Structure formats: structure tokens, C-alpha cells
Coordinates of C-alpha atoms in Angstrom, one line a residue:
M500 CA 26.1 6.0 15.6
L501 CA 27.3 4.1 18.7
R502 CA 25.6 6.7 20.9
V503 CA 22.5 6.3 18.9
Q504 CA 22.6 2.6 19.1
G505 CA 23.2 2.6 22.8
S506 CA 20.5 5.1 23.5
L507 CA 17.9 2.8 21.6
S508 CA 19.2 -0.2 23.3
R509 CA 18.7 1.6 26.8
Q510 CA 15.2 2.6 25.8
L511 CA 14.3 -0.9 24.7
L512 CA 15.8 -2.5 27.9
G513 CA 14.0 0.1 30.0
W514 CA 10.7 -0.8 28.4
Q515 CA 11.4 -4.6 28.6
L516 CA 12.5 -4.3 32.2
L517 CA 9.3 -2.4 33.1
I518 CA 7.2 -5.1 31.5
I519 CA 9.2 -7.8 33.3
V520 CA 8.6 -5.8 36.7
L521 CA 4.9 -5.7 36.1
L522 CA 4.9 -9.4 35.2
L523 CA 6.9 -10.4 38.3
A524 CA 4.7 -8.2 40.4
S525 CA 1.5 -9.9 39.0
I526 CA 3.2 -13.3 39.7
A527 CA 4.0 -12.1 43.3
V528 CA 0.6 -10.9 44.0
F529 CA -1.0 -14.0 42.7
S530 CA 1.3 -16.2 44.6
V531 CA 0.6 -14.1 47.9
A532 CA -3.2 -14.4 47.3
Q533 CA -2.9 -18.1 46.8
T534 CA -0.8 -18.4 49.9
D535 CA -3.2 -16.3 52.0
S536 CA -6.1 -18.5 50.8
A537 CA -4.3 -21.6 51.7
F538 CA -3.2 -20.1 55.1
R539 CA -6.9 -19.2 55.9
A540 CA -8.2 -22.7 55.0
T541 CA -5.5 -24.6 56.7
E542 CA -4.7 -22.5 59.7
G543 CA -8.3 -21.7 60.4
R544 CA -9.1 -25.5 60.9
K545 CA -5.9 -25.9 63.0
M546 CA -6.8 -22.9 65.2
L547 CA -10.2 -24.3 65.6
S548 CA -9.0 -27.6 66.6
V549 CA -6.5 -26.1 69.2
A550 CA -9.4 -23.9 70.8
E551 CA -11.8 -26.9 71.0
D552 CA -9.1 -29.0 72.7
L553 CA -8.3 -26.3 75.2
A554 CA -12.1 -25.6 75.8
A555 CA -12.7 -29.3 76.6
T556 CA -9.8 -29.5 79.1
S557 CA -11.3 -30.3 82.5
G558 CA -8.7 -28.0 84.3
V559 CA -9.9 -25.0 82.3
R560 CA -13.6 -25.8 82.9
V561 CA -13.0 -26.1 86.6
S562 CA -10.8 -22.9 86.7
L563 CA -13.6 -20.9 84.9
A564 CA -16.3 -22.3 87.1
D565 CA -14.6 -21.2 90.3
P566 CA -13.5 -17.5 90.4
Y567 CA -10.9 -18.3 93.1
R568 CA -9.0 -20.9 91.0
R569 CA -8.4 -18.7 87.8
D570 CA -4.8 -18.4 88.5
A571 CA -4.1 -21.8 86.7
L572 CA -5.6 -20.4 83.3
P573 CA -2.4 -18.6 82.1
I574 CA -0.6 -22.0 82.6
F575 CA -3.1 -23.9 80.4
A576 CA -3.2 -21.0 77.7
E577 CA 0.7 -20.7 77.3
S578 CA 1.2 -24.5 77.3
T579 CA -1.3 -24.8 74.5
R580 CA 0.2 -21.9 72.5
N581 CA 3.7 -23.4 72.7
L582 CA 2.6 -26.9 71.7
S583 CA 0.2 -25.7 68.8
G584 CA 2.3 -23.0 67.2
A585 CA -0.5 -20.4 67.8
D586 CA 0.6 -16.8 67.9
Y587 CA -1.6 -16.2 70.9
V588 CA -4.3 -18.1 73.1
I589 CA -6.8 -16.0 75.1
I590 CA -9.3 -17.2 77.6
T591 CA -12.3 -14.9 78.7
D592 CA -15.1 -15.3 81.1
S593 CA -18.8 -15.6 80.1
H594 CA -19.0 -12.0 79.4
G595 CA -16.0 -11.8 77.0
I596 CA -13.7 -10.2 79.4
V597 CA -10.1 -11.4 78.9
L598 CA -8.7 -13.4 81.8
T599 CA -5.4 -14.6 80.3
S600 CA -3.5 -13.2 77.3
P601 CA 0.2 -12.9 76.0
D602 CA -0.4 -9.1 76.2
P603 CA -0.6 -8.0 79.8
A604 CA -2.4 -4.8 78.7
Q605 CA -5.3 -6.9 77.3
R606 CA -6.3 -8.5 80.6
G607 CA -9.3 -7.3 82.1
Q608 CA -10.5 -5.8 78.6
P609 CA -13.2 -7.2 76.5
L610 CA -12.3 -9.2 73.4
P611 CA -11.8 -7.0 70.3
P612 CA -15.1 -6.7 68.4
S613 CA -15.8 -9.3 65.7
E614 CA -18.7 -11.3 64.3
S615 CA -18.0 -14.2 66.7
T616 CA -20.9 -16.4 67.9
A617 CA -18.9 -18.1 70.7
L618 CA -20.8 -16.4 73.5
T619 CA -24.1 -17.6 72.0
G620 CA -22.7 -21.3 72.2
R621 CA -21.4 -21.8 68.5
S622 CA -17.7 -22.1 67.5
W623 CA -16.5 -19.4 65.1
V624 CA -13.6 -18.9 62.8
G625 CA -12.9 -15.5 61.3
E626 CA -10.7 -12.3 61.4
M627 CA -10.1 -10.2 64.5
T628 CA -8.1 -7.1 65.1
V629 CA -5.3 -7.7 67.7
D630 CA -2.7 -5.0 68.4
G631 CA -3.8 -3.1 65.3
S632 CA -3.5 -5.9 62.8
E633 CA -5.8 -8.4 61.3
S634 CA -5.3 -12.0 62.5
L635 CA -7.0 -15.3 61.9
V636 CA -8.8 -16.5 65.0
A637 CA -11.0 -19.4 66.1
Q638 CA -13.2 -19.0 69.2
V639 CA -14.9 -21.8 70.9
P640 CA -17.3 -21.6 74.0
V641 CA -16.4 -23.3 77.2
I642 CA -19.5 -25.1 78.5
S643 CA -19.9 -26.4 82.1
N644 CA -21.5 -29.5 83.3
D645 CA -24.8 -27.8 83.8
A646 CA -24.6 -26.7 80.1
R647 CA -23.9 -23.0 80.8
I648 CA -21.4 -20.9 78.9
I649 CA -18.7 -20.1 81.3
G650 CA -16.1 -18.7 79.0
V651 CA -14.5 -18.6 75.6
V652 CA -11.2 -19.8 74.2
A653 CA -9.7 -17.9 71.4
A654 CA -6.7 -19.3 69.5
G655 CA -5.1 -17.2 66.6
R656 CA -2.4 -16.7 64.0
N657 CA -1.1 -13.6 62.4
P658 CA -1.0 -13.8 58.5
P659 CA 2.4 -14.1 56.9
D660 CA 3.9 -11.0 55.4
L661 CA 4.9 -10.7 51.6
L662 CA 8.2 -12.6 51.8
Q663 CA 6.8 -15.2 54.1
G664 CA 3.9 -15.7 51.7
L665 CA 6.2 -16.1 48.8
R666 CA 8.4 -18.7 50.6
Q667 CA 5.4 -20.5 51.8
A668 CA 3.7 -20.7 48.3
P669 CA 3.2 -24.3 47.3
E670 CA 4.8 -23.7 43.8
N671 CA 7.9 -21.9 45.2
P672 CA 7.3 -18.7 43.3
L673 CA 10.8 -17.2 44.3
S674 CA 12.5 -19.7 42.1
L675 CA 9.9 -18.9 39.3
L676 CA 10.5 -15.3 39.7
A677 CA 14.1 -15.6 39.6
F678 CA 14.0 -17.7 36.5
A679 CA 11.5 -15.3 34.9
T680 CA 13.8 -12.3 35.8
V681 CA 16.9 -14.0 34.1
L682 CA 14.9 -15.1 31.0
G683 CA 13.2 -11.7 30.7
I684 CA 16.6 -9.8 30.9
A685 CA 18.2 -12.2 28.4
G686 CA 15.1 -11.9 26.0
S687 CA 15.2 -8.0 26.4
V688 CA 18.9 -7.8 25.4
L689 CA 18.4 -10.1 22.4
L690 CA 15.2 -8.2 21.4
A691 CA 17.1 -4.8 21.7
R692 CA 19.9 -6.2 19.5
R693 CA 17.5 -7.5 16.8
V694 CA 15.5 -4.3 16.7
K695 CA 18.7 -2.3 16.6
R696 CA 19.8 -4.3 13.5
Q697 CA 16.4 -4.1 11.8
T698 CA 16.2 -0.3 12.4
L699 CA 19.8 0.3 11.3
G700 CA 20.5 1.8 14.7
L701 CA 18.1 4.6 14.3
E702 CA 16.3 6.2 17.2
P703 CA 12.4 6.2 17.2
Q704 CA 12.4 10.0 16.6
E705 CA 14.8 9.5 13.7
I706 CA 12.6 6.8 12.3
T707 CA 9.6 9.2 12.5
R708 CA 11.4 11.9 10.7
L709 CA 12.7 9.5 8.1
V710 CA 9.0 8.4 7.4
E711 CA 8.0 12.0 7.2
H712 CA 10.8 12.8 4.8
R713 CA 9.9 9.8 2.7
E714 CA 6.3 11.0 2.4
A715 CA 7.4 14.5 1.5
L716 CA 9.9 13.1 -1.0
L717 CA 7.3 10.8 -2.6
H718 CA 4.7 13.6 -3.0
G719 CA 7.2 16.3 -3.9
V720 CA 8.9 14.7 -6.9
R721 CA 7.6 15.3 -10.4
E722 CA 8.0 11.7 -11.4
G723 CA 5.4 9.2 -10.4
V724 CA 6.3 6.4 -8.0
L725 CA 4.2 3.3 -7.4
G726 CA 5.1 0.4 -5.1
V727 CA 3.6 -3.2 -5.5
D728 CA 4.1 -6.3 -3.4
E729 CA 4.7 -9.8 -4.6
Q730 CA 1.0 -10.3 -5.1
N731 CA 0.9 -7.2 -7.4
R732 CA -1.0 -5.2 -4.7
I733 CA -0.3 -1.4 -4.6
T734 CA 1.7 -0.7 -1.3
L735 CA 2.3 3.0 -2.1
V736 CA 1.6 5.6 -4.6
N737 CA 2.4 9.3 -4.8
D738 CA 0.3 12.1 -6.3
Q739 CA 2.1 12.4 -9.7
A740 CA 1.5 8.5 -10.3
R741 CA -2.1 8.9 -9.4
R742 CA -2.3 11.7 -12.0
L743 CA -0.5 9.9 -14.7
L744 CA -2.4 6.6 -14.4
S745 CA -5.7 8.3 -13.4
L746 CA -6.0 6.3 -10.2
T747 CA -8.4 6.8 -7.4
S748 CA -7.3 8.1 -3.9
D749 CA -8.2 4.7 -2.3
C750 CA -6.1 2.6 -4.7
V751 CA -3.6 1.5 -2.1
G752 CA -4.1 -2.1 -1.3
S753 CA -5.8 -2.8 -4.8
N754 CA -4.6 -5.4 -7.1
I755 CA -3.2 -4.1 -10.4
D756 CA -5.4 -6.5 -12.4
S757 CA -8.5 -5.1 -10.7
L758 CA -7.8 -1.6 -11.8
D759 CA -9.4 0.2 -14.7
L760 CA -6.2 0.1 -16.8
N761 CA -5.5 -1.1 -20.4
D762 CA -3.7 -4.4 -20.9
R763 CA -0.3 -2.7 -21.9
A764 CA -0.3 -0.8 -18.6
R765 CA -1.2 -3.9 -16.6
D766 CA 1.6 -6.0 -18.3
V767 CA 4.3 -3.4 -17.5
L768 CA 3.2 -2.7 -13.9
T769 CA 3.0 -6.5 -13.1
G770 CA 6.2 -7.3 -14.8
R771 CA 4.7 -9.4 -17.5
T772 CA 6.4 -7.1 -19.9
D773 CA 9.9 -6.0 -18.9
G774 CA 12.4 -3.7 -20.3
V775 CA 13.5 -0.1 -19.9
D776 CA 11.4 3.0 -20.7
Q777 CA 8.3 1.1 -21.6
I778 CA 5.7 3.3 -23.5
V779 CA 2.0 3.3 -22.0
L780 CA -0.8 5.5 -23.4
R781 CA -3.3 6.5 -20.7
R782 CA -6.2 8.9 -21.4
G783 CA -4.5 11.3 -23.5
K784 CA -1.1 11.0 -21.8
V785 CA 2.1 9.3 -23.0
V786 CA 3.8 7.7 -20.0
V787 CA 7.2 6.0 -19.7
L788 CA 7.4 3.3 -17.0
N789 CA 10.4 1.6 -15.5
R790 CA 9.9 -1.3 -13.1
M791 CA 12.6 -2.4 -10.8
P792 CA 11.9 -5.7 -8.9
I793 CA 12.9 -5.9 -5.2
S794 CA 13.7 -9.3 -3.8
S795 CA 11.1 -10.5 -1.2
V796 CA 9.3 -7.2 -1.2
G797 CA 7.8 -6.6 -4.8
A798 CA 8.8 -3.9 -7.1
V799 CA 8.9 -0.2 -7.5
V800 CA 7.7 1.5 -10.7
T801 CA 8.8 5.0 -11.6
M802 CA 7.1 6.9 -14.4
R803 CA 7.5 10.0 -16.5
D804 CA 5.0 12.0 -18.5
R805 CA 6.3 12.3 -22.0
T806 CA 3.1 13.8 -23.4
E807 CA 4.7 17.3 -23.7
L808 CA 7.7 15.7 -25.4
V809 CA 5.4 13.6 -27.8
H810 CA 3.6 16.8 -28.8
L811 CA 6.9 18.6 -29.2
Q812 CA 8.1 15.6 -31.5
R813 CA 4.9 15.9 -33.4
E814 CA 5.5 19.7 -33.9
L815 CA 9.0 18.9 -35.0
A816 CA 7.6 16.2 -37.3
V817 CA 5.4 18.8 -38.9
H818 CA 8.3 21.1 -39.5
R819 CA 10.4 18.2 -40.7
D820 CA 7.6 17.3 -43.1
T821 CA 7.4 20.8 -44.3
T822 CA 11.2 20.9 -44.8
D823 CA 10.9 17.6 -46.7
T824 CA 8.2 18.9 -48.8
L825 CA 10.1 22.2 -49.6
R826 CA 13.2 20.0 -50.4
A827 CA 11.2 17.6 -52.6
Q828 CA 9.6 20.6 -54.4
A829 CA 12.9 22.3 -54.8
H830 CA 14.4 19.1 -56.2
E831 CA 11.4 18.6 -58.5
F832 CA 11.7 22.2 -59.7
S833 CA 15.4 22.0 -60.3
N834 CA 14.8 18.8 -62.4
R835 CA 12.1 20.6 -64.3
L836 CA 14.4 23.6 -64.9
H837 CA 17.1 21.4 -66.2
I838 CA 14.7 19.8 -68.7
I839 CA 13.5 23.3 -69.7
S840 CA 17.0 24.5 -70.1
G841 CA 18.0 21.5 -72.3
L842 CA 15.0 21.8 -74.5
I843 CA 15.8 25.5 -75.0
E844 CA 19.4 24.6 -75.9
L845 CA 18.2 21.9 -78.3
G846 CA 15.7 24.4 -80.0
E847 CA 12.7 22.1 -79.2
Y848 CA 10.3 24.9 -78.5
D849 CA 7.1 23.0 -79.4
E850 CA 8.2 20.3 -77.0
L851 CA 9.2 22.8 -74.4
Q852 CA 5.7 24.3 -74.7
R853 CA 3.9 20.9 -74.3
Y854 CA 6.2 20.1 -71.3
V855 CA 5.4 23.2 -69.6
H856 CA 1.7 22.8 -70.2
R857 CA 1.8 19.2 -68.9
I858 CA 3.6 19.8 -65.6
S859 CA 1.5 22.9 -64.9
H860 CA -1.7 21.1 -65.7
T861 CA -0.7 18.1 -63.4
R862 CA 0.0 20.3 -60.4
E863 CA -3.1 22.6 -60.9
Q864 CA -5.3 19.5 -61.3
W865 CA -4.2 18.1 -57.9
H866 CA -4.6 21.4 -56.3
A867 CA -8.1 21.9 -57.9
E868 CA -9.2 18.3 -57.0
V869 CA -8.1 18.7 -53.3
T870 CA -9.6 22.2 -52.9
A871 CA -12.8 21.3 -54.6
R872 CA -13.5 18.2 -52.5
I873 CA -11.7 19.0 -49.2
H874 CA -13.2 22.2 -47.6
D875 CA -11.2 21.8 -44.5
T876 CA -8.1 24.1 -44.9
A877 CA -5.8 22.2 -42.5
T878 CA -6.6 18.8 -44.1
A879 CA -6.3 20.2 -47.7
A880 CA -2.9 21.7 -46.9
L881 CA -1.7 18.4 -45.4
L882 CA -2.8 16.5 -48.6
I883 CA -1.0 19.0 -50.9
A884 CA 2.2 18.8 -48.8
K885 CA 2.2 15.1 -48.7
A886 CA 1.7 14.8 -52.4
S887 CA 5.0 16.4 -53.0
L888 CA 6.7 14.1 -50.5
A889 CA 5.1 11.0 -52.0
A890 CA 6.2 12.2 -55.5
E891 CA 9.8 12.4 -54.4
R892 CA 9.5 8.8 -53.1
G893 CA 7.9 7.7 -56.3
V894 CA 4.6 7.1 -54.8
G895 CA 1.4 8.3 -56.3
L896 CA -1.1 10.1 -53.9
R897 CA -4.8 10.3 -55.1
L898 CA -8.2 10.8 -53.7
H899 CA -11.1 8.4 -53.9
E900 CA -13.5 9.5 -56.4
G901 CA -16.3 9.6 -53.9
G902 CA -14.4 11.4 -51.1
Y903 CA -15.7 14.7 -49.8
L904 CA -15.0 16.6 -46.6
P905 CA -16.9 19.8 -45.6
E906 CA -15.6 22.4 -43.1
I907 CA -15.2 21.1 -39.6
D908 CA -14.4 22.7 -36.3
E909 CA -10.8 23.4 -35.2
E910 CA -10.4 20.7 -32.5
L911 CA -11.8 18.0 -34.9
S912 CA -9.6 19.4 -37.7
A913 CA -6.5 19.1 -35.6
D914 CA -7.2 15.6 -34.6
L915 CA -8.0 14.5 -38.2
A916 CA -4.7 16.1 -39.5
T917 CA -2.8 14.1 -36.9
V918 CA -4.6 10.9 -37.6
L919 CA -4.4 11.4 -41.4
G920 CA -0.8 12.4 -41.3
N921 CA 0.2 9.4 -39.2
L922 CA -1.7 7.1 -41.6
I923 CA -0.2 8.5 -44.8
D924 CA 3.4 8.4 -43.2
N925 CA 2.7 4.8 -42.2
A926 CA 1.7 3.9 -45.8
L927 CA 4.7 5.7 -47.3
D928 CA 7.0 3.6 -44.8
A929 CA 5.2 0.5 -45.8
L930 CA 5.9 1.2 -49.6
E931 CA 9.6 1.7 -49.0
G932 CA 10.3 -2.0 -49.4
A933 CA 8.2 -2.3 -52.6
S934 CA 10.2 -2.6 -55.9
V935 CA 10.8 0.6 -57.7
G936 CA 9.0 -0.7 -60.9
A937 CA 5.9 -1.7 -59.1
D938 CA 2.8 0.5 -59.1
R939 CA 3.1 2.2 -55.7
W940 CA 0.1 4.3 -54.7
I941 CA -1.8 5.5 -51.7
E942 CA -5.5 6.3 -51.9
I943 CA -7.3 8.5 -49.4
D944 CA -11.1 8.4 -48.9
L945 CA -12.6 11.1 -46.6
R946 CA -16.4 11.1 -45.8
C947 CA -18.5 13.0 -43.3
T948 CA -21.9 12.1 -41.9
D949 CA -22.4 12.0 -38.2
E950 CA -18.6 11.2 -38.0
V951 CA -15.6 11.7 -40.2
T952 CA -14.3 8.6 -41.7
A953 CA -10.8 8.5 -43.1
V954 CA -9.7 5.5 -45.1
V955 CA -6.0 5.2 -46.2
R956 CA -5.3 2.3 -48.7
D957 CA -1.8 1.5 -50.1
S958 CA -0.5 -1.0 -52.5
G959 CA 2.2 -2.2 -50.0
P960 CA 2.5 -5.8 -48.6
G961 CA -0.2 -5.3 -46.0
V962 CA -0.1 -6.2 -42.2
A963 CA 0.6 -9.6 -41.0
A964 CA -2.5 -11.2 -39.4
E965 CA -0.8 -12.0 -36.1
I966 CA 0.0 -8.2 -35.5
V967 CA -3.3 -6.7 -36.8
E968 CA -4.2 -5.6 -33.1
E969 CA -0.6 -5.1 -31.8
V970 CA 0.2 -2.3 -34.2
F971 CA -2.0 0.0 -32.2
L972 CA -1.0 -1.2 -28.7
H973 CA 2.8 -1.3 -28.3
G974 CA 4.1 2.1 -29.5
F975 CA 7.8 2.0 -30.3
T976 CA 8.1 -1.8 -29.9
T977 CA 5.5 -2.6 -32.7
K978 CA 6.9 -4.1 -35.8
A979 CA 5.5 -3.8 -39.4
A980 CA 4.7 -6.8 -41.5
R981 CA 8.0 -6.6 -43.3
G982 CA 10.2 -5.6 -40.5
G983 CA 9.7 -1.8 -40.7
E984 CA 8.9 0.2 -37.6
R985 CA 5.5 1.6 -37.4
G986 CA 6.6 3.7 -34.4
L987 CA 4.4 5.7 -32.0
G988 CA 2.2 7.2 -34.7
L989 CA -0.3 4.3 -34.8
A990 CA -0.6 4.3 -31.1
L991 CA -1.2 8.0 -31.0
T992 CA -3.8 7.6 -33.8
R993 CA -5.8 4.9 -31.8
Q994 CA -5.5 7.2 -28.7
I995 CA -7.1 10.2 -30.6
C996 CA -9.7 8.2 -32.0
H997 CA -10.8 6.4 -28.7
R998 CA -10.5 9.8 -26.8
R999 CA -13.2 11.2 -29.2
G1000 CA -15.3 8.1 -28.9
G1001 CA -14.2 6.7 -32.3
S1002 CA -12.1 3.8 -33.5
V1003 CA -9.4 2.8 -35.8
E1004 CA -8.8 -0.6 -37.5
V1005 CA -6.8 -2.2 -40.1
H1006 CA -7.5 -5.1 -42.7
N1007 CA -5.8 -6.3 -45.8
A1008 CA -7.3 -5.9 -49.4
H1009 CA -4.3 -6.0 -51.8
G1010 CA -2.4 -4.0 -49.4
A1011 CA -3.1 -2.5 -46.0
V1012 CA -6.4 -0.7 -45.4
F1013 CA -6.5 1.6 -42.3
T1014 CA -10.1 3.0 -41.3
A1015 CA -10.3 5.7 -38.7
R1016 CA -13.6 7.1 -37.4
L1017 CA -13.9 10.5 -35.5
P1018 CA -17.4 11.4 -34.3
L1019 CA -18.2 15.2 -34.8
E1020 CA -19.4 15.2 -31.1
G1021 CA -18.0 12.8 -28.7
P1022 CA -16.4 12.4 -25.1
R1023 CA -13.1 14.1 -24.7
A1024 CA -12.0 12.2 -21.5

């Protein structure tokens, strides 16, 4: 870990130092350019003044006018150079041939080519190549008393080099560069330490691999993972979460409240409803959500698909109902056999005959009524089985006199059996709290037009007005009017009805009345 941290620090320092070097180089170039500009403006005027003074000297004019007296020109040129601080002073004749120069090899040679206008009678300041380097030079014509050009005086300065330019800069850039260097190195060290703390000492390559592993992990797990920020906007979502909540591929960045979700899902995802293992129904799927807040970041929601478990639970419930029905029938038959045995022992054969006829007639009458009016086999079998279970609990199960159901397709039959079974179980649970002596009954009304309508009435206490809508929304957390638990059955009933394009509702009329509508043909999304 120490090696990794040191390597990261060295990389950060290297990049920061490179940036500092580039910044300092830019400052240096700017300072040198500024110095050069100031040098040309100031020294150009100075050299022009030097050349003009020397060209106006009478001794220079006399020496140039008389070829035999030119030996005094070097004295005038050297004296002027020493006094003015010029790097060189050159005097030429009227043809531009050098008569005196600090460089002996230049004497007798023409002035280096330039754009000078001195030989035409006009002073000139510009650049001229001397000894292979550019220098700033001022050239002034020497004019005789009869207004003839008899020579040229050139005074020049060599431009300063880089270090001289930095030293001569008006803002003293060396101090600025030194201060910027110290400040930049200190900032680099502090930044490297801060980045090292924030990245937990990881190398950039390790951070890249960590992000790649995170993406692989998010999209590889079977559980759904969804992240939200403090404004309830989605920051990350894996494939399983998209599938479970039926989200679009571009949902990242969207606000939870703007998504096409039901109120229950929004409340859990945003934290308005908290708790462990919250149940949400979403387009035919039963999803369990757990939300974990993260300070100053938002929250992470994990989700699991419990649809298969609920289907298994429903299958087990069917087997349990079958077992309860068989047990109830066995218990009922056992009681009847005891009665028959007692009547035989008492010798009450006439009463025995009437009793046997009565119980046979009651069962055969219920079977005949169901099979005559309910032509869907699964629904008829469900009603016959539930009758035995209701009888054991002391509840009468009856059909509405106008009820009738023809044969229907298998998918609708399966959905109707689930809906009807849940509503009957719900009614039986509601009647558990009623007194034994009270008239306890459940009435079932089945109709079929362009939709199958199932109405289940009971003589129980009804549903409290404040939870009429909630009984279909909250699954396991829903409470019945008298404190009983309605469970997940009502939520599944609502889901099945809505999936087929139907509806389910409840109202009170001397007990609870649940009405479910299932269209014969409808959307299956």
C-alpha cells in the first residue's frame, strides 16, 4: 500500500511539476517579449539620439569632407561609444563603405544590407545583422555645408539574451517565477495528498479496474440494485432492476416521481415508506424492496423478485385448502357416522332413515346447484371445496339466485379461480370475529357478458371507510376493519384484474361487498 501511495504521489507531482514548468515558461516568454519590446522602443530612440549628435559634430563633418583627414574618425566613434553605452559606432562614406568600426575586418566593407534610408538623406532605426546576430541600429546621414550627403553614422545595441531580459523586465519576473515555483510545488504536494486520501491510495489503473469490476458486479447479480441521490434522481441501475421495475434504458438521471410507477413503488423508492422487505406489485411481478440511506449521497435500493415464491405459495395454499377441505369432510363424515351409529344402537331406524336422506339431499343439492349454474369446471370445483371448508367454520356458502357462468378459456378460468378463491378466503377471515350464534354466510354471484363479474358478499363487519382503497395497495401491511390481516391475496386480486384490463372494488352493504371484473379479452401486459 505504501508503494502504491508513493507511486500515485510521484505521478501527481510529475504532472503538477510539468504544468508548473509550462506555466513558468509562458511567464518567461511573456517577460522576455515585454522586455524586448521595451528595449526596442527605448534603446531605438537612444541610439538615434547618439547617431544624430555624432553626425552633427563639426570634426566628423570636416574629416568626412576631406579624405586626407579621416584618421580622426575612429577617435570620434570610440569616444561616442564609450560615453553613450552603445555596443558599436560605425562611420561610413557617402557610398556606405565602412571607414571606422570596432571590428577591424569590417573596415573597407559596405554596411550590412538593411532597409536603411540614411543614404537618401533620412534617418532610420531598425534591425541589422552584425557579426551574424541581429542588433538594433540607428543610422543618420552626415550632411555637409553645401547640403551633400558625405557619410553615415550608425550606432547600435545588441538585444539582451534570455537571462538579461528576465533581469531587465520591469515587473522583476525572476521573483515572480521563484514565488510561483514555490507555490506550485507546495500546491502539488497538498493536492497529491488530498487525491491520495480521496482515492484510498489506489493507482489510476486500479481505480479503472475497480469501476469495471463494479459495473460487472452490478449487472451480474440476480438482485436488482438502484441508486438515488438526495433529490431522488436515479444515479445507477442494473439490468435486473430495470427488468423488475420495467424501467427504460435512459432512466438514469430521471426523478423517481416522474417515472411510470405506482404510488406504492414511489413511496418505497423515495423513502416516504420505510421498513424492511417492502412488497411492491409491478406489472405481474411481486418485488421485495429494501432501501438503505447513505449520508450526503442518497440511498441504495436492493430488490428481489418474489413472483416465483408467491406462485409457489399460491400452489401450496391450494394444496393446503385441499387438505383442509379433506380434513373438514373427514371430520364431517366422522360426526355423521357417530350419529348413524348412535341411532342404530338406539333402534331409531325411522329417524336414521330420515337423517341419511337429509344429509344426502343437502350435499347433492349443493353439488347439483353448482354444476347446473357454473359450467366452468375449475370454478365449480373451487366452490364445492370451499363449501366444506366454510361448513367446518360454521359459515354458510350460497350462490346468488341469478348467478350463472358458462365455459370460459383456460387463462381466464385460472385468473378467476385465483380471484374468487382470494375473495372467499378474505370473507372467511372477516367472519372469524363474528359471534357463533350470529347468522354467518357468504354469497357468491357470478355473471358473464362481455366480462366475467364476480361479487362476493359476507355478513361480517365490513371494511372501514378509511382503508377501502388501502386494502388493495399495501400487501402484507394492510389491516382489516377489525384488526385481521387481509394479506397479499387482495393485492394479487387487484393485480390480476388490472392486468386483464378489469377492476376490483369494495363497498359496505350489511357487510363487505367485493366486486371483481375480468374482461373476456383484454391487455395482458
